[in-house]
């Protein structure tokens, strides 16, 4: 088994210039991933008690980004774009 691993590593190293890296996430998008980009104010203006609850419902497609009023405030355009890209990359309509 060690020899097979050594051979695989040697072959991979030899082909390193031919290999195109993949930057796709290795796991599914989680509510915590989305939460980290939300305002995290727990204001409740979206109808949820917490931003984490909003993130979970967003991933269930029960809510949309525009349901979070703080995200529409001036100065949060970059955050909106980052969330949109994150959701789309994971296959969600954003």
JSON list of N, CA and C in Angstrom, two decimals, residues 3 5 8 10 12 17 21 23 28-30 33 35 39-43 56 60 64 71-75 86 88:
[
{"chain": "A", "resi": 3, "resn": "UNK", "atom": "N", "xyz": [3.86, 1.52, -1.18]},
{"chain": "A", "resi": 3, "resn": "UNK", "atom": "CA", "xyz": [4.47, 1.62, -2.51]},
{"chain": "A", "resi": 3, "resn": "UNK", "atom": "C", "xyz": [3.49, 2.21, -3.52]},
{"chain": "A", "resi": 5, "resn": "UNK", "atom": "N", "xyz": [1.03, 4.26, -2.89]},
{"chain": "A", "resi": 5, "resn": "UNK", "atom": "CA", "xyz": [0.90, 5.67, -2.56]},
{"chain": "A", "resi": 5, "resn": "UNK", "atom": "C", "xyz": [2.11, 6.46, -3.06]},
{"chain": "A", "resi": 8, "resn": "UNK", "atom": "N", "xyz": [1.80, 6.87, -6.79]},
{"chain": "A", "resi": 8, "resn": "UNK", "atom": "CA", "xyz": [0.78, 7.88, -7.11]},
{"chain": "A", "resi": 8, "resn": "UNK", "atom": "C", "xyz": [1.32, 9.29, -6.90]},
{"chain": "A", "resi": 10, "resn": "UNK", "atom": "N", "xyz": [4.47, 10.24, -6.93]},
{"chain": "A", "resi": 10, "resn": "UNK", "atom": "CA", "xyz": [5.51, 10.49, -7.93]},
{"chain": "A", "resi": 10, "resn": "UNK", "atom": "C", "xyz": [4.90, 10.86, -9.27]},
{"chain": "A", "resi": 12, "resn": "UNK", "atom": "N", "xyz": [1.88, 12.04, -9.83]},
{"chain": "A", "resi": 12, "resn": "UNK", "atom": "CA", "xyz": [1.19, 13.32, -9.68]},
{"chain": "A", "resi": 12, "resn": "UNK", "atom": "C", "xyz": [2.18, 14.47, -9.76]},
{"chain": "A", "resi": 17, "resn": "UNK", "atom": "N", "xyz": [2.28, 20.16, -13.88]},
{"chain": "A", "resi": 17, "resn": "UNK", "atom": "CA", "xyz": [2.03, 21.29, -14.78]},
{"chain": "A", "resi": 17, "resn": "UNK", "atom": "C", "xyz": [0.81, 21.06, -15.65]},
{"chain": "A", "resi": 21, "resn": "UNK", "atom": "N", "xyz": [-6.07, 23.01, -11.22]},
{"chain": "A", "resi": 21, "resn": "UNK", "atom": "CA", "xyz": [-6.65, 22.97, -9.86]},
{"chain": "A", "resi": 21, "resn": "UNK", "atom": "C", "xyz": [-8.14, 23.30, -9.88]},
{"chain": "A", "resi": 23, "resn": "UNK", "atom": "N", "xyz": [-11.09, 24.88, -7.59]},
{"chain": "A", "resi": 23, "resn": "UNK", "atom": "CA", "xyz": [-11.30, 25.69, -6.40]},
{"chain": "A", "resi": 23, "resn": "UNK", "atom": "C", "xyz": [-12.72, 25.56, -5.87]},
{"chain": "A", "resi": 28, "resn": "UNK", "atom": "N", "xyz": [-20.88, 20.85, 1.12]},
{"chain": "A", "resi": 28, "resn": "UNK", "atom": "CA", "xyz": [-22.08, 21.62, 0.86]},
{"chain": "A", "resi": 28, "resn": "UNK", "atom": "C", "xyz": [-22.05, 22.95, 1.58]},
{"chain": "A", "resi": 29, "resn": "UNK", "atom": "N", "xyz": [-22.78, 23.88, 1.05]},
{"chain": "A", "resi": 29, "resn": "UNK", "atom": "CA", "xyz": [-22.94, 25.18, 1.68]},
{"chain": "A", "resi": 29, "resn": "UNK", "atom": "C", "xyz": [-23.78, 25.00, 2.94]},
{"chain": "A", "resi": 30, "resn": "UNK", "atom": "N", "xyz": [-23.34, 25.57, 4.05]},
{"chain": "A", "resi": 30, "resn": "UNK", "atom": "CA", "xyz": [-24.06, 25.44, 5.30]},
{"chain": "A", "resi": 30, "resn": "UNK", "atom": "C", "xyz": [-24.63, 26.78, 5.73]},
{"chain": "A", "resi": 33, "resn": "UNK", "atom": "N", "xyz": [-21.97, 29.10, 6.83]},
{"chain": "A", "resi": 33, "resn": "UNK", "atom": "CA", "xyz": [-21.25, 29.79, 5.75]},
{"chain": "A", "resi": 33, "resn": "UNK", "atom": "C", "xyz": [-21.98, 31.08, 5.37]},
{"chain": "A", "resi": 35, "resn": "UNK", "atom": "N", "xyz": [-24.33, 32.64, 7.27]},
{"chain": "A", "resi": 35, "resn": "UNK", "atom": "CA", "xyz": [-24.40, 33.49, 8.47]},
{"chain": "A", "resi": 35, "resn": "UNK", "atom": "C", "xyz": [-23.18, 34.39, 8.61]},
{"chain": "A", "resi": 39, "resn": "UNK", "atom": "N", "xyz": [-25.39, 40.41, 8.31]},
{"chain": "A", "resi": 39, "resn": "UNK", "atom": "CA", "xyz": [-25.08, 41.48, 9.28]},
{"chain": "A", "resi": 39, "resn": "UNK", "atom": "C", "xyz": [-24.91, 40.98, 10.71]},
{"chain": "A", "resi": 40, "resn": "UNK", "atom": "N", "xyz": [-25.52, 39.86, 11.05]},
{"chain": "A", "resi": 40, "resn": "UNK", "atom": "CA", "xyz": [-25.44, 39.25, 12.39]},
{"chain": "A", "resi": 40, "resn": "UNK", "atom": "C", "xyz": [-25.93, 40.19, 13.49]},
{"chain": "A", "resi": 41, "resn": "UNK", "atom": "N", "xyz": [-26.94, 40.97, 13.16]},
{"chain": "A", "resi": 41, "resn": "UNK", "atom": "CA", "xyz": [-27.51, 41.89, 14.14]},
{"chain": "A", "resi": 41, "resn": "UNK", "atom": "C", "xyz": [-28.68, 41.27, 14.90]},
{"chain": "A", "resi": 42, "resn": "UNK", "atom": "N", "xyz": [-29.22, 40.18, 14.38]},
{"chain": "A", "resi": 42, "resn": "UNK", "atom": "CA", "xyz": [-30.39, 39.53, 14.99]},
{"chain": "A", "resi": 42, "resn": "UNK", "atom": "C", "xyz": [-31.52, 40.53, 15.21]},
{"chain": "A", "resi": 43, "resn": "UNK", "atom": "N", "xyz": [-31.71, 41.43, 14.23]},
{"chain": "A", "resi": 43, "resn": "UNK", "atom": "CA", "xyz": [-32.70, 42.49, 14.36]},
{"chain": "A", "resi": 43, "resn": "UNK", "atom": "C", "xyz": [-34.14, 42.00, 14.28]},
{"chain": "A", "resi": 56, "resn": "UNK", "atom": "N", "xyz": [-30.55, 29.61, 7.60]},
{"chain": "A", "resi": 56, "resn": "UNK", "atom": "CA", "xyz": [-31.07, 28.25, 7.42]},
{"chain": "A", "resi": 56, "resn": "UNK", "atom": "C", "xyz": [-32.28, 28.26, 6.49]},
{"chain": "A", "resi": 60, "resn": "UNK", "atom": "N", "xyz": [-32.99, 26.66, 2.65]},
{"chain": "A", "resi": 60, "resn": "UNK", "atom": "CA", "xyz": [-34.15, 25.82, 2.36]},
{"chain": "A", "resi": 60, "resn": "UNK", "atom": "C", "xyz": [-35.00, 26.45, 1.26]},
{"chain": "A", "resi": 64, "resn": "UNK", "atom": "N", "xyz": [-35.49, 34.72, 0.63]},
{"chain": "A", "resi": 64, "resn": "UNK", "atom": "CA", "xyz": [-34.52, 35.22, -0.35]},
{"chain": "A", "resi": 64, "resn": "UNK", "atom": "C", "xyz": [-33.71, 36.33, 0.30]},
{"chain": "A", "resi": 71, "resn": "UNK", "atom": "N", "xyz": [-29.34, 44.03, 4.59]},
{"chain": "A", "resi": 71, "resn": "UNK", "atom": "CA", "xyz": [-28.50, 43.79, 3.42]},
{"chain": "A", "resi": 71, "resn": "UNK", "atom": "C", "xyz": [-28.75, 44.81, 2.32]},
{"chain": "A", "resi": 72, "resn": "UNK", "atom": "N", "xyz": [-29.91, 45.44, 2.34]},
{"chain": "A", "resi": 72, "resn": "UNK", "atom": "CA", "xyz": [-30.24, 46.44, 1.32]},
{"chain": "A", "resi": 72, "resn": "UNK", "atom": "C", "xyz": [-29.78, 47.84, 1.71]},
{"chain": "A", "resi": 73, "resn": "UNK", "atom": "N", "xyz": [-29.24, 47.99, 2.90]},
{"chain": "A", "resi": 73, "resn": "UNK", "atom": "CA", "xyz": [-28.78, 49.30, 3.35]},
{"chain": "A", "resi": 73, "resn": "UNK", "atom": "C", "xyz": [-27.53, 49.73, 2.59]},
{"chain": "A", "resi": 74, "resn": "UNK", "atom": "N", "xyz": [-27.36, 51.05, 2.41]},
{"chain": "A", "resi": 74, "resn": "UNK", "atom": "CA", "xyz": [-26.17, 51.55, 1.74]},
{"chain": "A", "resi": 74, "resn": "UNK", "atom": "C", "xyz": [-24.89, 51.06, 2.43]},
{"chain": "A", "resi": 75, "resn": "UNK", "atom": "N", "xyz": [-23.92, 50.74, 1.62]},
{"chain": "A", "resi": 75, "resn": "UNK", "atom": "CA", "xyz": [-22.64, 50.27, 2.15]},
{"chain": "A", "resi": 75, "resn": "UNK", "atom": "C", "xyz": [-22.53, 48.76, 2.24]},
{"chain": "A", "resi": 86, "resn": "UNK", "atom": "N", "xyz": [-21.81, 33.30, -3.62]},
{"chain": "A", "resi": 86, "resn": "UNK", "atom": "CA", "xyz": [-21.72, 32.09, -2.80]},
{"chain": "A", "resi": 86, "resn": "UNK", "atom": "C", "xyz": [-22.92, 31.18, -3.06]},
{"chain": "A", "resi": 88, "resn": "UNK", "atom": "N", "xyz": [-25.02, 31.20, -5.66]},
{"chain": "A", "resi": 88, "resn": "UNK", "atom": "CA", "xyz": [-25.05, 30.70, -7.05]},
{"chain": "A", "resi": 88, "resn": "UNK", "atom": "C", "xyz": [-24.02, 29.59, -7.26]}
]
